[in-house]
PDB file of C-alpha atoms in Angstrom:
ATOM      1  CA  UNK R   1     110.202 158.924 121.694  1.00 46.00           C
ATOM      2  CA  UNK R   2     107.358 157.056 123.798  1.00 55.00           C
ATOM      3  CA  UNK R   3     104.693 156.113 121.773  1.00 63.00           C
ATOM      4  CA  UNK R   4     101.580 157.004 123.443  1.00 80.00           C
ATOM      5  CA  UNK R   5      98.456 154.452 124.197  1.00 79.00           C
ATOM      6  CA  UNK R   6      95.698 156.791 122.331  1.00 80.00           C
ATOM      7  CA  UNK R   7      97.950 157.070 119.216  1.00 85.00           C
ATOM      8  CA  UNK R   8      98.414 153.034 119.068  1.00 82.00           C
ATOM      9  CA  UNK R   9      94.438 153.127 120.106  1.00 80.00           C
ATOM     10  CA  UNK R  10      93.575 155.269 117.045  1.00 84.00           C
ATOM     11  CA  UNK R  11      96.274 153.298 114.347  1.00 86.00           C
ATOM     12  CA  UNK R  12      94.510 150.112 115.911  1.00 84.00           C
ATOM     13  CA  UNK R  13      98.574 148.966 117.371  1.00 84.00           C
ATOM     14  CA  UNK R  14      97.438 148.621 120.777  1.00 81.00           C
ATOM     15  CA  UNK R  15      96.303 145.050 121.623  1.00 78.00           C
ATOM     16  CA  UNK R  16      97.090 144.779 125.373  1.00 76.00           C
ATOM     17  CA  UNK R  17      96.331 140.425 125.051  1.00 74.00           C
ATOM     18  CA  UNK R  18      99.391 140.273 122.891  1.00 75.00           C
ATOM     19  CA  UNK R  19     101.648 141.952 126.180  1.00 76.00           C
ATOM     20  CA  UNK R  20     100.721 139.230 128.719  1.00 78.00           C
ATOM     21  CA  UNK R  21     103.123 136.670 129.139  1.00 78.00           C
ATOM     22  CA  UNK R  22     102.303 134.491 131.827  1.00 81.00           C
ATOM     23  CA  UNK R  23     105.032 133.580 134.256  1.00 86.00           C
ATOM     24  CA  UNK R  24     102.166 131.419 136.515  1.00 87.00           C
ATOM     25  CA  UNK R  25     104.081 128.163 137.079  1.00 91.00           C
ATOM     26  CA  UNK R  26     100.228 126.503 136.732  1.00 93.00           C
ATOM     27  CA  UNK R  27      99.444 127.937 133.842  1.00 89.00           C
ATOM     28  CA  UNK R  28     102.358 126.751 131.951  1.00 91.00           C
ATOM     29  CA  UNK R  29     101.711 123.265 133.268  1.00 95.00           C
ATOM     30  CA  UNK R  30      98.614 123.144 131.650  1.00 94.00           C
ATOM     31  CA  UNK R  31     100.469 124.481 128.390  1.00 91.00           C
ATOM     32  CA  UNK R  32     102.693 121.454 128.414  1.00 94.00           C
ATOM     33  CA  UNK R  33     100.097 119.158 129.130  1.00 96.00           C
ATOM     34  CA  UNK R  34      98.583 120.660 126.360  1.00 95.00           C
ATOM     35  CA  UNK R  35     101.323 120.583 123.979  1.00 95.00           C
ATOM     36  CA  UNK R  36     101.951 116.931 124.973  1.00 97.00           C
ATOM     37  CA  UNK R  37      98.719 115.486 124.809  1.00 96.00           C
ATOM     38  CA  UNK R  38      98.546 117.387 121.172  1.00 95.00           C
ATOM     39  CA  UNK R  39     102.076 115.981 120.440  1.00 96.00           C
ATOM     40  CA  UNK R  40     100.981 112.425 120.873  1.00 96.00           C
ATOM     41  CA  UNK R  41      97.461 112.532 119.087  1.00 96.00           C
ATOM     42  CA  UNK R  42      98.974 114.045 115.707  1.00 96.00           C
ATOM     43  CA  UNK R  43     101.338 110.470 116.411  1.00 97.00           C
ATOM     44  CA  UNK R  44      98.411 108.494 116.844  1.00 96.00           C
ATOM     45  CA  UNK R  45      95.707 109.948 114.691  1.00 96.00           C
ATOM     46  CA  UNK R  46      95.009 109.603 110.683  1.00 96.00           C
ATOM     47  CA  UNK R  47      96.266 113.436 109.515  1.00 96.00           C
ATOM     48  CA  UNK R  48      92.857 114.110 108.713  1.00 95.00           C
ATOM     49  CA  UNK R  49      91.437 113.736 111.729  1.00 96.00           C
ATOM     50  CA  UNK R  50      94.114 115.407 113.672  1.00 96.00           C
ATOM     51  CA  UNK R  51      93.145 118.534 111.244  1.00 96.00           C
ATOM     52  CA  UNK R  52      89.610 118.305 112.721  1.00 96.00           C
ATOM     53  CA  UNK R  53      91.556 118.661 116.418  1.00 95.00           C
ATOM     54  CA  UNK R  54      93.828 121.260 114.613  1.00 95.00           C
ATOM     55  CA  UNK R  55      90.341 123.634 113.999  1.00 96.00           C
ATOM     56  CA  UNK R  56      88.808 123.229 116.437  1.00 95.00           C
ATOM     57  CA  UNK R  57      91.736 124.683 118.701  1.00 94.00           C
ATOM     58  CA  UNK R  58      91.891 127.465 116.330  1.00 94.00           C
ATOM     59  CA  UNK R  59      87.692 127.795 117.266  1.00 96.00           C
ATOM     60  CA  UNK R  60      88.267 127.435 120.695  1.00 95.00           C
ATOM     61  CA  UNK R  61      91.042 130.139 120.404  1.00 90.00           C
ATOM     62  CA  UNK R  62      88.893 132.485 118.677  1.00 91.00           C
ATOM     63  CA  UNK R  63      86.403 131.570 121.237  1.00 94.00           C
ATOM     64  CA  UNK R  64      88.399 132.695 124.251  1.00 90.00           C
ATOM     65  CA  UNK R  65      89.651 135.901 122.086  1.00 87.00           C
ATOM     66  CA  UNK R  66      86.094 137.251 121.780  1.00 89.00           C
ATOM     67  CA  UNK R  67      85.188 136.323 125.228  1.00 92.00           C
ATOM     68  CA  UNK R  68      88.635 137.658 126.412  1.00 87.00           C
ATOM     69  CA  UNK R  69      88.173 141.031 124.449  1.00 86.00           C
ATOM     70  CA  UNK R  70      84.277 141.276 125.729  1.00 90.00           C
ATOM     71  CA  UNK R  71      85.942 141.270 129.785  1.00 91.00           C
ATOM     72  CA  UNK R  72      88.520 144.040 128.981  1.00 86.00           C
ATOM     73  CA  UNK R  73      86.038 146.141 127.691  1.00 90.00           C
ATOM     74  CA  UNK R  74      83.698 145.326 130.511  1.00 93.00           C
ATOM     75  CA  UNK R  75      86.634 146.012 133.289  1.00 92.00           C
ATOM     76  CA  UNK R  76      87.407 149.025 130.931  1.00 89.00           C
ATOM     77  CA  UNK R  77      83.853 150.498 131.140  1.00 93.00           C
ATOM     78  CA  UNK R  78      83.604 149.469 134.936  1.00 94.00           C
ATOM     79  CA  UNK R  79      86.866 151.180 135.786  1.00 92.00           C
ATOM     80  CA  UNK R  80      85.649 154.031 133.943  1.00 92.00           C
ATOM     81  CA  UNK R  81      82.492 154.008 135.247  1.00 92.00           C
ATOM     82  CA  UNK R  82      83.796 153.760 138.820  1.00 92.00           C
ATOM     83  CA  UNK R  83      85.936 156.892 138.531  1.00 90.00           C
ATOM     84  CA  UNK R  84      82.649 158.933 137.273  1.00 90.00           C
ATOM     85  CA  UNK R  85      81.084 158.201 140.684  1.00 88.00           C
ATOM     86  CA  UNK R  86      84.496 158.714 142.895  1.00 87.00           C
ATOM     87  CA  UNK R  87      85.267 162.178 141.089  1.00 85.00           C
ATOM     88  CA  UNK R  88      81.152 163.261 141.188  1.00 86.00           C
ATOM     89  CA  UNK R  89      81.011 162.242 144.628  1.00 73.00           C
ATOM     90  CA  UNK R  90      83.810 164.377 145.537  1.00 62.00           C
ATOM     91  CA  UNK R  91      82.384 167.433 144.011  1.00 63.00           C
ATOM     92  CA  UNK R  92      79.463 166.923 145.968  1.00 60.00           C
ATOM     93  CA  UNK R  93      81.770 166.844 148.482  1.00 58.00           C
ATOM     94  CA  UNK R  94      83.725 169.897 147.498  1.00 52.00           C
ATOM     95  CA  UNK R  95      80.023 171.427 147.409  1.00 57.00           C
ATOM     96  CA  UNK R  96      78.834 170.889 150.572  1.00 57.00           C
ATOM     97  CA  UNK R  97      82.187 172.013 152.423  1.00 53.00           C
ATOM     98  CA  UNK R  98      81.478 175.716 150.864  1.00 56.00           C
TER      99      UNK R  98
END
């Protein structure tokens, strides 16, 4: 049976960031340049400092989580939002055709 998206709402299961996969040839460039470049400073670097690099990533990723989070629920609320006005706009439609 098909879960449905309100029940995985409501048990908090539904975290729609966790389904992208990105397929963007550019944007897995910049992975592996990413990867790479964080390959060859944890060669170069004293551990410790490297740890420092190491946390801040993890701030930068819960950085971009928040701000990522903040846009769906703005896109959410402006979807929303846009089909109050097209359905209210057609009943005034509906209402003027009578």
């Amino acid at each position: 049976m098909m879960k449905m998206i309100l029940e995985d709402m409501y048990y908090g299961n539904w975290r729609p960031s966790e389904q992208i996969n990105s397929t963007d040839p550019e944007s897995q460039k910049v992975n592996q340049k990413i990867s790479n470049l964080m390959e060859m400073l944890k060669s170069k670097l004293p551990a410790v400092e490297f740890e420092s690099i190491e946390v801040m990533f993890d701030l930068l990723s819960e950085s971009t989580s928040l701000h990522s989070a903040a846009a769906f629920i703005h896109g959410y609320r402006a979807g929303a939002l846009t089909m109050i006005e097209v359905f209210s706009e057609d009943k005034e439609i509906v209402d003027r055709n009578r």
